[in-house]
Structure formats: C-alpha cells, structure tokens
PDB file of C-alpha atoms in Angstrom:
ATOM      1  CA  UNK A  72     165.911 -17.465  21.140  1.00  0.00           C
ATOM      2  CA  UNK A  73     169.253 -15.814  21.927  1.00  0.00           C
ATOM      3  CA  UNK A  74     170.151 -15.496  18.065  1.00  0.00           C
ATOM      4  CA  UNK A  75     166.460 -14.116  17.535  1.00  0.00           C
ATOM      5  CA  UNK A  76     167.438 -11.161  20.494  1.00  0.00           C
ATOM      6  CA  UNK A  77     170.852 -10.843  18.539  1.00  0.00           C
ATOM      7  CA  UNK A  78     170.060  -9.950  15.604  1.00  0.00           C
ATOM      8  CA  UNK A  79     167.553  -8.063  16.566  1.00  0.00           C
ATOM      9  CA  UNK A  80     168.886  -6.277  19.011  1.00  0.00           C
ATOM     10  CA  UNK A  81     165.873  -6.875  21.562  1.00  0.00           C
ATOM     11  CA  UNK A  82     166.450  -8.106  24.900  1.00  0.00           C
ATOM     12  CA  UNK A  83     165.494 -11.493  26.741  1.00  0.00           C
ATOM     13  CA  UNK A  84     164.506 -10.450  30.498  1.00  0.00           C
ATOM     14  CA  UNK A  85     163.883 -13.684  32.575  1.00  0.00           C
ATOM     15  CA  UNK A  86     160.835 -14.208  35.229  1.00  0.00           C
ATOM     16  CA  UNK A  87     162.425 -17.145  36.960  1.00  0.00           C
ATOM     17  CA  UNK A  88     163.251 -15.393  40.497  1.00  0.00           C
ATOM     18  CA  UNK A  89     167.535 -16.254  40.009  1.00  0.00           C
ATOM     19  CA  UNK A  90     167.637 -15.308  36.682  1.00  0.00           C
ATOM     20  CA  UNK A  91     165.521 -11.987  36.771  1.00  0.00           C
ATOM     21  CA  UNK A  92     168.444 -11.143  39.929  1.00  0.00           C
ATOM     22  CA  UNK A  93     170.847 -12.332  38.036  1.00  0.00           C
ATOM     23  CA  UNK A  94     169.383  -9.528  35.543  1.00  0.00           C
ATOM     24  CA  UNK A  95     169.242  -7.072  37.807  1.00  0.00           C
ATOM     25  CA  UNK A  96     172.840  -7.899  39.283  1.00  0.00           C
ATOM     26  CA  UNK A  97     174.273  -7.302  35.755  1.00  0.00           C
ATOM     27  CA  UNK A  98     172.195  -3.931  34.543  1.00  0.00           C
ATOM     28  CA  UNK A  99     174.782  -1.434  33.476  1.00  0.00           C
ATOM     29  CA  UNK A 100     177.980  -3.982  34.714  1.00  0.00           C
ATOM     30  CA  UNK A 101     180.858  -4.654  31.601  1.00  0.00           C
ATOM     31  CA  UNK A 102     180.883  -8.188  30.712  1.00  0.00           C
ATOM     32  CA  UNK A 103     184.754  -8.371  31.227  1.00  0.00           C
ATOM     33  CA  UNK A 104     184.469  -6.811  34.503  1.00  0.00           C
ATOM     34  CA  UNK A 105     182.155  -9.825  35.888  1.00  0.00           C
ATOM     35  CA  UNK A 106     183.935 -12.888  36.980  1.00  0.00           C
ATOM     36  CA  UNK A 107     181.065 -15.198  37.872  1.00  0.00           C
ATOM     37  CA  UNK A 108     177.238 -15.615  38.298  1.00  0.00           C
ATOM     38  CA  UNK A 109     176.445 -16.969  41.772  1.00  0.00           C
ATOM     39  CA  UNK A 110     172.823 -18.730  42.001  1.00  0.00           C
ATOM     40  CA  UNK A 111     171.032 -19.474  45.440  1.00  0.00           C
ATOM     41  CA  UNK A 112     169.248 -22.075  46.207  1.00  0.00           C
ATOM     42  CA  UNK A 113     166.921 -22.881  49.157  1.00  0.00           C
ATOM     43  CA  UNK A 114     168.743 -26.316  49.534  1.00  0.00           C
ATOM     44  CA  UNK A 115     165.238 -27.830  49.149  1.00  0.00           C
ATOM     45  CA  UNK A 116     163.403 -30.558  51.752  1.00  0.00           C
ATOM     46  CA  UNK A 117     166.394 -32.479  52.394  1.00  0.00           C
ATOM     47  CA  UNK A 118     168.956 -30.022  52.526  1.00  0.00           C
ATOM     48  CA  UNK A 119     170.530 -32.082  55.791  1.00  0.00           C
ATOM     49  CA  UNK A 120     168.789 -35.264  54.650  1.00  0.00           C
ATOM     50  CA  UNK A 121     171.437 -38.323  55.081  1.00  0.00           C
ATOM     51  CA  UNK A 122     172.197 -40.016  51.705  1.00  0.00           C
ATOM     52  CA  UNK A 123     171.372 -43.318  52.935  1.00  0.00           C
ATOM     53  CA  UNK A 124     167.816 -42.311  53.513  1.00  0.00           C
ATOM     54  CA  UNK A 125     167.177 -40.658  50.083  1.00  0.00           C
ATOM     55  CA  UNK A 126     165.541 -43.914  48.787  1.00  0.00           C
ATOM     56  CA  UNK A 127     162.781 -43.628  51.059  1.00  0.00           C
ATOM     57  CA  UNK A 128     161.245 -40.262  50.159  1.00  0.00           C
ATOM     58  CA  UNK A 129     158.159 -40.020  49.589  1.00  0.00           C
ATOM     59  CA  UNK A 130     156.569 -37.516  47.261  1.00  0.00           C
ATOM     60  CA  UNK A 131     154.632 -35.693  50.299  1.00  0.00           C
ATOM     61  CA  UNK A 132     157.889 -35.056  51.930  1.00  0.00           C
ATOM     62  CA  UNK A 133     159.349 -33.839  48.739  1.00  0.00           C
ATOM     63  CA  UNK A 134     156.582 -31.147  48.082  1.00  0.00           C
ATOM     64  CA  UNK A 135     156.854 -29.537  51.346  1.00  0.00           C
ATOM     65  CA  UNK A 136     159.224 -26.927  49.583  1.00  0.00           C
ATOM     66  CA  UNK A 137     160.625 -24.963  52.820  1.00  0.00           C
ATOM     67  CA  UNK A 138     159.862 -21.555  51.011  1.00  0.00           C
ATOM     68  CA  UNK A 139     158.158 -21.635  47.813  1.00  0.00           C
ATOM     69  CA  UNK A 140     154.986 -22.462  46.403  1.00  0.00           C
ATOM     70  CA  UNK A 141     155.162 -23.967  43.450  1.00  0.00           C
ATOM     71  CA  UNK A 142     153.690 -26.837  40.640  1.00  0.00           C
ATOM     72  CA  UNK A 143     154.581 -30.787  41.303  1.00  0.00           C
ATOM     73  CA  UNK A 144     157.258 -31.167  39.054  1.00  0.00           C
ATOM     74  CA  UNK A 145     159.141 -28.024  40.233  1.00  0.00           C
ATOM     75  CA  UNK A 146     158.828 -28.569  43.209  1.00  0.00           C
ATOM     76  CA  UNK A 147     160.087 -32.043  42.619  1.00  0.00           C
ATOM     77  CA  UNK A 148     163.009 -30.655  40.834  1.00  0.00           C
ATOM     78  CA  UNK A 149     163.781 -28.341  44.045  1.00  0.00           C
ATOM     79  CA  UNK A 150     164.219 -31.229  46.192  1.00  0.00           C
ATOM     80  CA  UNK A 151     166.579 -33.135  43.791  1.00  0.00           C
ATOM     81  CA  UNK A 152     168.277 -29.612  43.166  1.00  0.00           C
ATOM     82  CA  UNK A 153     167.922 -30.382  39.402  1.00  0.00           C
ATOM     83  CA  UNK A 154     166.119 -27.080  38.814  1.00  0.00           C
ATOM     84  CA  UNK A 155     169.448 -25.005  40.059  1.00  0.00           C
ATOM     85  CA  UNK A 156     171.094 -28.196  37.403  1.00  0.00           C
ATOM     86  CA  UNK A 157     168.748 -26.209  34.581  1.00  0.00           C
ATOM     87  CA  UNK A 158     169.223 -22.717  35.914  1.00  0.00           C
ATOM     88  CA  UNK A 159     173.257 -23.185  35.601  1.00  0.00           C
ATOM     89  CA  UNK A 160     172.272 -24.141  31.706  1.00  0.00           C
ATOM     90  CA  UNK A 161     169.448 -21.406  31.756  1.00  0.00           C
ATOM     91  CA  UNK A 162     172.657 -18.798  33.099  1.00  0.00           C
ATOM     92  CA  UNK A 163     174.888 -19.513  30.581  1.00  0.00           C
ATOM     93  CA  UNK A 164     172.467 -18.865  27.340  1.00  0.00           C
ATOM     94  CA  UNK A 165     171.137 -16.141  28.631  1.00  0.00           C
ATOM     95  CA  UNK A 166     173.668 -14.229  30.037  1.00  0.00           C
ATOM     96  CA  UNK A 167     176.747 -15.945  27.847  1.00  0.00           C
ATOM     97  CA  UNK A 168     178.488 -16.999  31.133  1.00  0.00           C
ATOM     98  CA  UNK A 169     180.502 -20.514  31.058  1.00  0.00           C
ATOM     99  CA  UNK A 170     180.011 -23.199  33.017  1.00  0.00           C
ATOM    100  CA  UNK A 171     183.041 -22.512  35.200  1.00  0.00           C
ATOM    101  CA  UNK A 172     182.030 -19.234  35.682  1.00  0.00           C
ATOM    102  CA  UNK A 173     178.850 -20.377  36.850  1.00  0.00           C
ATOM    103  CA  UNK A 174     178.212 -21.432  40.669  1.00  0.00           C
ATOM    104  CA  UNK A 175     175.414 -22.330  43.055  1.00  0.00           C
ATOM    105  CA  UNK A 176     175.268 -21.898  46.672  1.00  0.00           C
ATOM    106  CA  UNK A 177     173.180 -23.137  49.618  1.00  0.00           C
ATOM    107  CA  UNK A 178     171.038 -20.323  50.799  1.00  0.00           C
ATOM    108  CA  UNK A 179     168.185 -21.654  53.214  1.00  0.00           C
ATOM    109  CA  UNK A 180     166.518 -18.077  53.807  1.00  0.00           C
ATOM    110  CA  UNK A 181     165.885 -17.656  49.959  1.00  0.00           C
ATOM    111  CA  UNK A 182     166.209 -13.862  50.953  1.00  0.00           C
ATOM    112  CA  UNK A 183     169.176 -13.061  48.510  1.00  0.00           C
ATOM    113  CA  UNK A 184     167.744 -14.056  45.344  1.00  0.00           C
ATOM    114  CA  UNK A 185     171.354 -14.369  43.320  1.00  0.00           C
ATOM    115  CA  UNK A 186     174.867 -12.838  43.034  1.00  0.00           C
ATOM    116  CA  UNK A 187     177.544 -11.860  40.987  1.00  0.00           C
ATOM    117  CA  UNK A 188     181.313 -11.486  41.773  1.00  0.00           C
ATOM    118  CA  UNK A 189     183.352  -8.994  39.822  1.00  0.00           C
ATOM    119  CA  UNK A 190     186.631  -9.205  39.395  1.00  0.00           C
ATOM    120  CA  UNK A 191     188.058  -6.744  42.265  1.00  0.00           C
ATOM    121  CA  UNK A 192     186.143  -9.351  44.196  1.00  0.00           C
ATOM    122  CA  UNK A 193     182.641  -7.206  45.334  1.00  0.00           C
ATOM    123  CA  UNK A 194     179.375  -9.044  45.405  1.00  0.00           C
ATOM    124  CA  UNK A 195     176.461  -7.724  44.023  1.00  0.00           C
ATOM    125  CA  UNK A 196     173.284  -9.340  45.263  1.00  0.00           C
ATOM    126  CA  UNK A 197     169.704  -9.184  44.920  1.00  0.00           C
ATOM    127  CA  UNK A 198     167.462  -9.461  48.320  1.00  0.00           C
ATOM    128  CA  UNK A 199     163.953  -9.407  48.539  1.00  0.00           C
ATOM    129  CA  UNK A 200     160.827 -11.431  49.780  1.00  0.00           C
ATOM    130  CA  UNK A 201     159.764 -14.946  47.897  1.00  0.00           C
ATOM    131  CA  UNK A 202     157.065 -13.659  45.858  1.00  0.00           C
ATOM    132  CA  UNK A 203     157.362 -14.573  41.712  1.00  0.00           C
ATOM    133  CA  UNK A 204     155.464 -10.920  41.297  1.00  0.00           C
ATOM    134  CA  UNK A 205     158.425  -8.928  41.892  1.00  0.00           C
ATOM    135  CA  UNK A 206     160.316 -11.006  39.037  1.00  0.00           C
ATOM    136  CA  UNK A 207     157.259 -10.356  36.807  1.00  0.00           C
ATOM    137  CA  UNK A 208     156.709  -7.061  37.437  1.00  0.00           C
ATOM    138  CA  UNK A 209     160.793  -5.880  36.648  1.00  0.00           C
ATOM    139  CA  UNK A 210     160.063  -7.476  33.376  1.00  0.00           C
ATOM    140  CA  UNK A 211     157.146  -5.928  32.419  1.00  0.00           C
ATOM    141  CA  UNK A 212     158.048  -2.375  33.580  1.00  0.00           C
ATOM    142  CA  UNK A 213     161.637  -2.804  31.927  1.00  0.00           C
ATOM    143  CA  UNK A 214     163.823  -0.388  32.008  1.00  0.00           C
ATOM    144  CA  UNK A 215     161.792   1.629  34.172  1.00  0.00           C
ATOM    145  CA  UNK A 216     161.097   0.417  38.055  1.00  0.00           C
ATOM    146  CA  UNK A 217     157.401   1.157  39.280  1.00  0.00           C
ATOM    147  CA  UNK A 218     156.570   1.074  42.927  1.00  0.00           C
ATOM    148  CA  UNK A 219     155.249  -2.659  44.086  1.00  0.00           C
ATOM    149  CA  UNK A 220     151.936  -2.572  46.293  1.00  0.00           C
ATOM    150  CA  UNK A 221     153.899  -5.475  47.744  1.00  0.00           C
ATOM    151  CA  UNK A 222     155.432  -5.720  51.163  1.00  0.00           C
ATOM    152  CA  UNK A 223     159.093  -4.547  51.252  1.00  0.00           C
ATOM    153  CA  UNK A 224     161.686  -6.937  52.847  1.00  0.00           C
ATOM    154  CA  UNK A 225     162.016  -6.269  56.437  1.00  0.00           C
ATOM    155  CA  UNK A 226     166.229  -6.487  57.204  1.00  0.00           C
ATOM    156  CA  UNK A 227     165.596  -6.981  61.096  1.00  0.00           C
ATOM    157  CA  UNK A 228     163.291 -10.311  60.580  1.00  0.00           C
ATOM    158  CA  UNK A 229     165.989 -11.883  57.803  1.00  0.00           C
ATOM    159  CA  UNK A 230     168.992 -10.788  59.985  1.00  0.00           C
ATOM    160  CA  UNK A 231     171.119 -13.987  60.004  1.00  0.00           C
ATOM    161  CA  UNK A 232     171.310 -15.407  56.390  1.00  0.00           C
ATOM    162  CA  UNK A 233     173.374 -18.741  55.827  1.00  0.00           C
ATOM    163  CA  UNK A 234     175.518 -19.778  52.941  1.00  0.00           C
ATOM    164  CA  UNK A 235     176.650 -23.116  52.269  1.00  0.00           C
ATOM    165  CA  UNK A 236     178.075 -24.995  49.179  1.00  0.00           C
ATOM    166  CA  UNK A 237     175.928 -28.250  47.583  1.00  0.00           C
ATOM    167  CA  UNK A 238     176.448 -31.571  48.300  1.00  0.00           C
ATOM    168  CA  UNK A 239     176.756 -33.399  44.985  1.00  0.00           C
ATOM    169  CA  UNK A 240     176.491 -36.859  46.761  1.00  0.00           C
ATOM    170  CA  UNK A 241     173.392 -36.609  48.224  1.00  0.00           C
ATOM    171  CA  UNK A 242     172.347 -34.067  44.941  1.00  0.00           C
ATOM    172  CA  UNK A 243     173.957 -35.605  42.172  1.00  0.00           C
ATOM    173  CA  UNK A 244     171.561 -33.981  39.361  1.00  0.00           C
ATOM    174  CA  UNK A 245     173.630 -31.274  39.669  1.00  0.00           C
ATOM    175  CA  UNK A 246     176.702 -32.862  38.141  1.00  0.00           C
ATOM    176  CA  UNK A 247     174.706 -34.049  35.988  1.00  0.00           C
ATOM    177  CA  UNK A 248     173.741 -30.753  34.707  1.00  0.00           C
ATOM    178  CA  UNK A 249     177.362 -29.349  34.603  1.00  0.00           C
ATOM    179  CA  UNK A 250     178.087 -32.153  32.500  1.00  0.00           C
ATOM    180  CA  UNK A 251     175.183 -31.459  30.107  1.00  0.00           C
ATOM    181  CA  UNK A 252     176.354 -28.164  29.927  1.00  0.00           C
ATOM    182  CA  UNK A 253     180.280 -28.588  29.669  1.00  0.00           C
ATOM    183  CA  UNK A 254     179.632 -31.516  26.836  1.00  0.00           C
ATOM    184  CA  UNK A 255     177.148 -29.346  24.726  1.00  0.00           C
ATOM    185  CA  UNK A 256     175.486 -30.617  22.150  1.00  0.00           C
ATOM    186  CA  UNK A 257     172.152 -32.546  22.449  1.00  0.00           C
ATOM    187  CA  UNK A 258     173.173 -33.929  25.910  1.00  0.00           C
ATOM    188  CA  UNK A 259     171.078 -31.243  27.738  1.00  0.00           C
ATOM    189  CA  UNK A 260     168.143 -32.132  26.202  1.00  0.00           C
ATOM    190  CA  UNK A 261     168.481 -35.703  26.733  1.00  0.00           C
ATOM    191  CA  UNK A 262     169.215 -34.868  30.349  1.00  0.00           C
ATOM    192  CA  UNK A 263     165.957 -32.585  30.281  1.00  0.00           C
ATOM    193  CA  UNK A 264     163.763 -34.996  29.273  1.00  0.00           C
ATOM    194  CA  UNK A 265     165.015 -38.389  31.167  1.00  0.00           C
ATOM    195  CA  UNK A 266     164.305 -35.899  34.104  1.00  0.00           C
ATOM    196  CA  UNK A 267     161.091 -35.233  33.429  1.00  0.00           C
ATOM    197  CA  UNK A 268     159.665 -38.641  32.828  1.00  0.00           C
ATOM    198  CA  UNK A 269     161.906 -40.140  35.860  1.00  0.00           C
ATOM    199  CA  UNK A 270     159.800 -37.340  37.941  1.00  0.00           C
ATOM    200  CA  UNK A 271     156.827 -38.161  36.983  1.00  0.00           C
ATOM    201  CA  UNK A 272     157.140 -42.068  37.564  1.00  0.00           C
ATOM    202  CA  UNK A 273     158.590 -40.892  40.984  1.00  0.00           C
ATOM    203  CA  UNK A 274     154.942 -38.600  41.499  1.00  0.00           C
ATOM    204  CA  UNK A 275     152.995 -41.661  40.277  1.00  0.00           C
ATOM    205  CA  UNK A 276     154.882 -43.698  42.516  1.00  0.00           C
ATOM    206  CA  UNK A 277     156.255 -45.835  39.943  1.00  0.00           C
ATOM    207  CA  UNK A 278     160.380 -44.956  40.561  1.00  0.00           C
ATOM    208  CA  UNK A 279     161.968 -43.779  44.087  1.00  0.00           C
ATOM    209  CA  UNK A 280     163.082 -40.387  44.836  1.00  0.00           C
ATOM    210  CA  UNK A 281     166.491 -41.847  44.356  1.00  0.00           C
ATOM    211  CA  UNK A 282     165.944 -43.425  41.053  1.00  0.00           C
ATOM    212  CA  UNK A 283     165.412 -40.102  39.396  1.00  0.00           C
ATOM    213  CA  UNK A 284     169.457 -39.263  39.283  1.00  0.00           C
ATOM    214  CA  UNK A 285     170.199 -42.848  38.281  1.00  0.00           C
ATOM    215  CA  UNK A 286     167.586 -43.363  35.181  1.00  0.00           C
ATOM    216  CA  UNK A 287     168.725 -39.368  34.022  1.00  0.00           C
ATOM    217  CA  UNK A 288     172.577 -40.386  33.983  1.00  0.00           C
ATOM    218  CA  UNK A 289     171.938 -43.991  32.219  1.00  0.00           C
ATOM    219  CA  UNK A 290     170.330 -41.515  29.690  1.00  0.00           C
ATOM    220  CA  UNK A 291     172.966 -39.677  29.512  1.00  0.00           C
ATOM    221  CA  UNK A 292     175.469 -42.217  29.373  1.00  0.00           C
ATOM    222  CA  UNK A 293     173.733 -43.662  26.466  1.00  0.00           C
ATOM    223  CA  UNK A 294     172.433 -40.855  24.220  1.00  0.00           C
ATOM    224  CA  UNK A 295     174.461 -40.645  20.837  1.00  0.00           C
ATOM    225  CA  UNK A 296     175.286 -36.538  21.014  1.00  0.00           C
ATOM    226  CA  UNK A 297     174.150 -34.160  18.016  1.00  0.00           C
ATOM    227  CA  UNK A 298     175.426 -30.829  17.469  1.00  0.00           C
ATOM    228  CA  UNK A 299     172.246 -28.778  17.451  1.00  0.00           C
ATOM    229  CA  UNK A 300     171.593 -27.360  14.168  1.00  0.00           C
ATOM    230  CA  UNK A 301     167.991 -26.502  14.451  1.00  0.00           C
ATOM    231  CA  UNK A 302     164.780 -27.183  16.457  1.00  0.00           C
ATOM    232  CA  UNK A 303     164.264 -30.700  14.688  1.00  0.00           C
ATOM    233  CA  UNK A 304     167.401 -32.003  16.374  1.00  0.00           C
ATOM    234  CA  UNK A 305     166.164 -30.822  19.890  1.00  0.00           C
ATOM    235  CA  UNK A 306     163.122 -32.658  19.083  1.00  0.00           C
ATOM    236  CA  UNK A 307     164.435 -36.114  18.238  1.00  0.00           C
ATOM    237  CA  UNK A 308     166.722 -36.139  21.063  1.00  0.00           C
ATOM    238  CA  UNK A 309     164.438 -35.380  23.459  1.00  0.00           C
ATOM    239  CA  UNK A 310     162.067 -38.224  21.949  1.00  0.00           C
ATOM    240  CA  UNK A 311     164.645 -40.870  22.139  1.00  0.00           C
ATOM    241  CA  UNK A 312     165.707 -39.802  25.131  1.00  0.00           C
ATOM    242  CA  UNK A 313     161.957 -40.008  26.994  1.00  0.00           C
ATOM    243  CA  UNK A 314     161.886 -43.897  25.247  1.00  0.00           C
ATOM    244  CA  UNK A 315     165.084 -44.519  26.625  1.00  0.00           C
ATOM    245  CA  UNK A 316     164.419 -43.655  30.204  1.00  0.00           C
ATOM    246  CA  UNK A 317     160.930 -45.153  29.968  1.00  0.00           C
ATOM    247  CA  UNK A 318     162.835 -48.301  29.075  1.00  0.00           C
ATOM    248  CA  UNK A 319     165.196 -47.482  31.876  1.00  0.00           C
ATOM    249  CA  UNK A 320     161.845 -47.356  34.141  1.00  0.00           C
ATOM    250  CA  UNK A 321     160.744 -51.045  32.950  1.00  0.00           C
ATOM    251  CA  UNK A 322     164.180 -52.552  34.250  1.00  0.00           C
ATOM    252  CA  UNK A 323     163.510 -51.039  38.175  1.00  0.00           C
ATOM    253  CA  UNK A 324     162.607 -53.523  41.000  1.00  0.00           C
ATOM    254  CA  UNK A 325     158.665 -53.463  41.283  1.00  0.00           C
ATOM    255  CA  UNK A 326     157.823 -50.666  43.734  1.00  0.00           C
ATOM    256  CA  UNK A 327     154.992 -51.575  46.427  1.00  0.00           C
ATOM    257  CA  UNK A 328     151.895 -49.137  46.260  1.00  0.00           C
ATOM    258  CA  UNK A 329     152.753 -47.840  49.989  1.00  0.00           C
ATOM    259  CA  UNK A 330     156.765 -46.778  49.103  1.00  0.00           C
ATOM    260  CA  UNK A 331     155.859 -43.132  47.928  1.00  0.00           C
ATOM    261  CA  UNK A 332     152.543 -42.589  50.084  1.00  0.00           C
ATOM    262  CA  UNK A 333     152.264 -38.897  51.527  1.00  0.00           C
TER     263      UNK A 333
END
C-alpha cells in the first residue's frame, strides 16, 4: 500500500484514532525536524492489574474497555496492549518512522489522542473526545476541516490528565511487537496471526488471558523468517503461523468450562 501511494503520489490518511492524530500532529511538520511519534494508550482493564493475577482473567473483565467501545477481538487486544504492539508497526509504514523513534505511553483519560516530539523538544498533541467519527470525518474532508455536529472537548471536565510509561512484564505483547518490527521480515505477520487465533481460543475459553503472550512468542520463536517479496509470502506465513499456534493451543493444560466465565 505505501509503494502504491508512492508512486502515485496519493496519500494514505488513517481512521484508527492514534494514527489519524498522529496525522494531524505531522500536517505541514519536515520529516527531519520530528524526532519521535508518541502513541497513547488507555492502559486497558488491567492497567494496575498485579502480574500474578493475569492468569485468571476472564473475558468479561477483559471487555470492560475503561473508554472505548469497540468489537471482541479489539477490545481483547486493548487489554493485552497488543493493539498499541500493531499500532507501533502500523506508525512506522505509514509515517516511515523507526522503531526507536517510535514510543507508547500510558494515558488513562484517552483525551490526548497521540504526540509527536520535535527535535527542539516541543510536543505536539492531539486532544479531543473518544468518538471514532472525528477520525473518520478528517479523512473524508481531507485537506479541508468541516465543522463536526459533535460535542467539542470540554478542558475544565478533562483537567488532570496522567501519563505513565508501559509495563512490559505484566504487557509483554508489546515487546513482542518491537521485536516483530526491529527483525522485519515475515515475523510480523507470524506475530499477527498467532495473536489472533490465541485470542480467539482465549474468547472461546479454550486458552487463559495469559496464554495469549506465551503461544504468540513460541510462534515467533519458531517461524523460519522470509523477506517479503510480495503478497504470497504474507500469505504463507501467516498460514503456518495460525497451524503453528493452533498446535501450540493443543499442548495447554485442559482449561475447566468455568476459568473464563463473565
């Protein structure tokens, strides 16, 4: 997609909430000017969580998202903080960022939507209220901005924000990701798709909430990596890597029906 926008000159403009203010963070910025992309995240359901209890989440606790609405899996990616893992990846493609210059921070109020840091050390940020039709609306209306018939943010009721850096103990699906992302290749795909059959055994109560880290790094450790050439590639690896963390799946301690009740 982002050699189909080079040489055509168009323009990808993300929907996903931290990429679109990632977008919006970067309009009319130099590239060499911009030291690093800064991505918020909500810190999900167990943002204070102890590590010890991770293995008895059950999927109703994980889809009570503190301030989003959103589908199963998603949702089930918030809580393990894999889907700020695939936003880091998501970052560097589309905006041509490395992974070093690429960082995620605890944000609980989900009021500043994403940052960047420039180089004479200012922060630009996006703010605004959680609602995916702001997002949708900037790209549709791009370049031009149209008023919103939604609410604007009010500043006095979000007047103490909080910032805190990840744990990568109790998340470790984001190392994973940086891996992925530093090794290149295949890897992220293999990573990608290990993650989304480990979440759906977790949903069908057929892994634990803590499995879903383990089974997507014995993936990892195991997938033979491709450079990606084409589309084909991407394919295959993400087919071997679904049997492989099926098989993964198989070798798990029986789980009783009662461990991931709501």
């Amino acid at each position: 997609m982002t050699q189909a926008a080079a040489k055509s000159g168009g323009e990808l403009l993300p929907v996903d909430s931290e990429h679109n203010a990632l977008h919006q963070c970067l309009r009319g910025e130099k590239r060499p000017e911009v030291k690093r992309l800064i991505l918020t995240a909500s810190g999900g359901p167990f943002r204070t969580r102890d590590k010890a209890d991770m293995c008895s989440v059950t999927v109703g606790e994980a889809m009570k998202h503190p301030t989003w609405s959103m589908g199963a899996k998603i949702t089930i990616d918030s809580a393990t903080l894999m889907n700020k893992g695939l936003e880091v990846i998501e970052a560097r493609w589309l905006f041509g960022f490395g992974a070093d210059e690429i960082d995620i921070v605890v944000h609980p109020e989900s009021v500043v939507h994403s940052m960047i840091e420039m180089v004479d050390g200012s922060v630009i940020a996006q703010m605004g209220i959680t609602d995916m039709r702001h997002a949708i609306q900037y790209a549709l209306t791009y370049p031009e901005r149209c008023a919103s018939p939604l609410p604007s943010l009010d500043l006095t009721r979000a007047a103490s924000l909080h910032f805190e850096a990840p744990d990568h103990e109790r998340f470790p699906c984001i190392s994973l990701a940086y891996r992925a992302l530093r090794t290149g290749g295949t890897l992220a795909a293999a990573m990608n798709a290990a993650n989304e059959v480990a979440v759906a055994a977790f949903i069908d109560g057929q892994a634990q909430f803590s499995d879903i880290p383990q089974i997507i790094e014995h993936v990892m450790d195991k997938h033979k990596i491709e450079a990606v050439t084409d589309l084909d590639v991407v394919l295959r690896a993400d087919k071997e890597a679904r049997a492989d963390a099926n098989l993964a799946l198989q070798q798990l301690p029986a789980k009783t029906p009662a461990s991931n009740a709501a």
